[in-house]
Structures are given as C-alpha cells and as structure tokens.
PDB file of C-alpha atoms in Angstrom:
ATOM      1  CA  GLU A 229      -0.821  18.817  -0.609  1.00 57.00           C
ATOM      2  CA  HIS A 230       2.901  18.205  -0.018  1.00 56.00           C
ATOM      3  CA  HIS A 231       2.597  19.582   3.522  1.00 56.00           C
ATOM      4  CA  ASP A 232      -0.470  17.397   4.199  1.00 87.00           C
ATOM      5  CA  ASN A 233       1.432  14.374   2.926  1.00 87.00           C
ATOM      6  CA  GLN A 234       4.396  15.157   5.188  1.00 89.00           C
ATOM      7  CA  THR A 235       2.000  15.432   8.133  1.00 91.00           C
ATOM      8  CA  LEU A 236       0.423  12.053   7.266  1.00 92.00           C
ATOM      9  CA  VAL A 237       3.794  10.343   6.898  1.00 94.00           C
ATOM     10  CA  ALA A 238       5.061  11.856  10.159  1.00 94.00           C
ATOM     11  CA  ALA A 239       1.936  10.652  11.998  1.00 95.00           C
ATOM     12  CA  LEU A 240       2.346   7.156  10.548  1.00 96.00           C
ATOM     13  CA  ARG A 241       6.036   7.131  11.429  1.00 95.00           C
ATOM     14  CA  HIS A 242       5.064   7.852  15.048  1.00 96.00           C
ATOM     15  CA  GLY A 243       2.569   4.972  15.057  1.00 96.00           C
ATOM     16  CA  ASP A 244      -0.649   7.014  14.957  1.00 96.00           C
ATOM     17  CA  GLN A 245      -3.342   4.327  14.671  1.00 96.00           C
ATOM     18  CA  ALA A 246      -6.084   6.827  13.741  1.00 95.00           C
ATOM     19  CA  THR A 247      -4.027   8.103  10.791  1.00 95.00           C
ATOM     20  CA  PHE A 248      -3.323   4.558   9.649  1.00 96.00           C
ATOM     21  CA  ASP A 249      -7.039   3.703   9.891  1.00 96.00           C
ATOM     22  CA  ALA A 250      -7.976   6.818   7.887  1.00 95.00           C
ATOM     23  CA  VAL A 251      -5.444   6.027   5.145  1.00 96.00           C
ATOM     24  CA  PHE A 252      -6.644   2.422   5.066  1.00 97.00           C
ATOM     25  CA  ARG A 253     -10.308   3.446   4.760  1.00 97.00           C
ATOM     26  CA  GLN A 254      -9.534   5.998   2.051  1.00 96.00           C
ATOM     27  CA  LEU A 255      -7.226   3.879  -0.135  1.00 97.00           C
ATOM     28  CA  TYR A 256      -8.079   0.210   0.467  1.00 98.00           C
ATOM     29  CA  GLU A 257     -10.858  -0.073  -2.125  1.00 97.00           C
ATOM     30  CA  PRO A 258      -9.126   1.929  -4.896  1.00 98.00           C
ATOM     31  CA  LEU A 259      -5.920  -0.058  -4.318  1.00 98.00           C
ATOM     32  CA  CYS A 260      -7.878  -3.321  -4.543  1.00 98.00           C
ATOM     33  CA  HIS A 261      -9.373  -2.271  -7.887  1.00 97.00           C
ATOM     34  CA  TYR A 262      -5.913  -1.324  -9.125  1.00 97.00           C
ATOM     35  CA  ALA A 263      -4.466  -4.636  -7.916  1.00 97.00           C
ATOM     36  CA  ALA A 264      -7.316  -6.541  -9.596  1.00 96.00           C
ATOM     37  CA  ARG A 265      -6.203  -5.121 -12.949  1.00 95.00           C
ATOM     38  CA  LEU A 266      -2.721  -6.476 -12.210  1.00 94.00           C
ATOM     39  CA  THR A 267      -4.029  -9.914 -11.178  1.00 91.00           C
ATOM     40  CA  GLU A 268      -6.237 -10.477 -14.227  1.00 89.00           C
ATOM     41  CA  GLY A 269      -9.372  -9.630 -12.275  1.00 92.00           C
ATOM     42  CA  ASP A 270      -8.723 -11.981  -9.353  1.00 92.00           C
ATOM     43  CA  MET A 271     -10.261  -9.877  -6.586  1.00 96.00           C
ATOM     44  CA  ASP A 272      -9.304 -12.322  -3.808  1.00 96.00           C
ATOM     45  CA  GLU A 273      -5.658 -12.134  -4.829  1.00 95.00           C
ATOM     46  CA  ALA A 274      -5.920  -8.359  -5.234  1.00 96.00           C
ATOM     47  CA  GLU A 275      -7.331  -7.938  -1.726  1.00 97.00           C
ATOM     48  CA  ASP A 276      -4.625 -10.219  -0.348  1.00 96.00           C
ATOM     49  CA  LEU A 277      -1.914  -8.105  -1.998  1.00 96.00           C
ATOM     50  CA  VAL A 278      -3.349  -4.857  -0.671  1.00 98.00           C
ATOM     51  CA  GLN A 279      -3.778  -6.270   2.843  1.00 97.00           C
ATOM     52  CA  GLN A 280      -0.156  -7.421   2.810  1.00 96.00           C
ATOM     53  CA  VAL A 281       0.962  -3.951   1.716  1.00 97.00           C
ATOM     54  CA  PHE A 282      -0.937  -2.340   4.613  1.00 98.00           C
ATOM     55  CA  VAL A 283       0.419  -4.898   7.094  1.00 97.00           C
ATOM     56  CA  LYS A 284       3.947  -4.173   5.908  1.00 96.00           C
ATOM     57  CA  LEU A 285       3.282  -0.414   6.113  1.00 96.00           C
ATOM     58  CA  TRP A 286       2.194  -0.760   9.744  1.00 96.00           C
ATOM     59  CA  GLU A 287       4.984  -3.156  10.719  1.00 96.00           C
ATOM     60  CA  GLN A 288       7.613  -0.826   9.234  1.00 94.00           C
ATOM     61  CA  HIS A 289       5.981   2.499  10.147  1.00 94.00           C
ATOM     62  CA  ALA A 290       8.930   3.655  12.260  1.00 93.00           C
ATOM     63  CA  ARG A 291      11.261   3.405   9.239  1.00 93.00           C
ATOM     64  CA  LEU A 292       8.854   5.066   6.812  1.00 92.00           C
ATOM     65  CA  ASP A 293      10.695   7.402   4.447  1.00 89.00           C
ATOM     66  CA  ILE A 294       8.330   8.795   1.821  1.00 89.00           C
ATOM     67  CA  ALA A 295       9.524  12.014   0.252  1.00 81.00           C
ATOM     68  CA  TRP A 296       6.468  13.067  -1.721  1.00 82.00           C
ATOM     69  CA  SER A 297       3.212  11.099  -1.935  1.00 93.00           C
ATOM     70  CA  LEU A 298       1.956   8.380   0.399  1.00 95.00           C
ATOM     71  CA  LYS A 299      -0.734   7.505  -2.139  1.00 95.00           C
ATOM     72  CA  ALA A 300       1.824   7.091  -4.946  1.00 95.00           C
ATOM     73  CA  TYR A 301       4.028   5.057  -2.595  1.00 96.00           C
ATOM     74  CA  LEU A 302       1.160   2.660  -1.821  1.00 97.00           C
ATOM     75  CA  TYR A 303       0.190   2.262  -5.487  1.00 97.00           C
ATOM     76  CA  LYS A 304       3.823   1.556  -6.405  1.00 97.00           C
ATOM     77  CA  THR A 305       4.147  -0.931  -3.545  1.00 96.00           C
ATOM     78  CA  VAL A 306       0.994  -2.775  -4.689  1.00 97.00           C
ATOM     79  CA  HIS A 307       2.327  -2.771  -8.263  1.00 97.00           C
ATOM     80  CA  ASN A 308       5.663  -4.244  -7.144  1.00 96.00           C
ATOM     81  CA  ALA A 309       3.950  -6.848  -4.956  1.00 95.00           C
ATOM     82  CA  ALA A 310       1.811  -7.960  -7.915  1.00 94.00           C
ATOM     83  CA  LEU A 311       4.894  -8.235 -10.141  1.00 93.00           C
ATOM     84  CA  ASN A 312       6.753 -10.231  -7.495  1.00 92.00           C
ATOM     85  CA  ARG A 313       3.809 -12.599  -7.126  1.00 88.00           C
ATOM     86  CA  LEU A 314       3.625 -13.045 -10.905  1.00 84.00           C
ATOM     87  CA  ARG A 315       7.364 -13.757 -11.064  1.00 84.00           C
ATOM     88  CA  ALA A 316       7.043 -16.319  -8.277  1.00 82.00           C
ATOM     89  CA  ALA A 317       4.125 -18.022 -10.058  1.00 78.00           C
ATOM     90  CA  ASN A 318       6.092 -18.142 -13.325  1.00 76.00           C
ATOM     91  CA  THR A 319       9.095 -19.612 -11.528  1.00 79.00           C
ATOM     92  CA  ARG A 320       6.916 -22.381 -10.044  1.00 69.00           C
ATOM     93  CA  SER A 321       5.408 -23.217 -13.451  1.00 63.00           C
TER      94      SER A 321
END
C-alpha cells in the first residue's frame, strides 16, 4: 500500500490528470460524508469544503509532499478546513 501511495503522489506531483480524476472519484463522496459530520450535517457546506480541498490539491500538485497516505492527508485537510471555517464563523459572531 505504501508503494501504491508513493506512485499516486508522484503521479499527482507530475500533474497527471487521470490520477487526480481517479482520486477525486474514489474519495469525493466519503470525504463529503466526513465533512458533513464536521459541519453539523450541512451537506452543501461539506461539499464546498471538499471541493476547495481538491482545488487546492490540484493547484499545489507540484509541491505535494505526502510521506505516507494520500487518503489520510485529504481527510486531515478536510478536517482542518472545517475547523478553520468554524473559527471564522465564531469570530464573525
């Protein structure tokens, strides 16, 4: 699995659109469900968070440095994005 992950990350780093599409198709829905739990069930906000994470992943693909698990990296990134959004909403309140 570690070798497969390194291959995925290397392909993404080189801008492989097919790899990005495959990762998106595989993880988009599970990440949205995870994000929905972090946004009190707000699926629109959850989808927005996940889309932003994938946009950022693609925009920064050349600098991608993921040592172990792309999946874990994406879940952690969604988690952090949800926390940042919550902090921003609390600051506005």
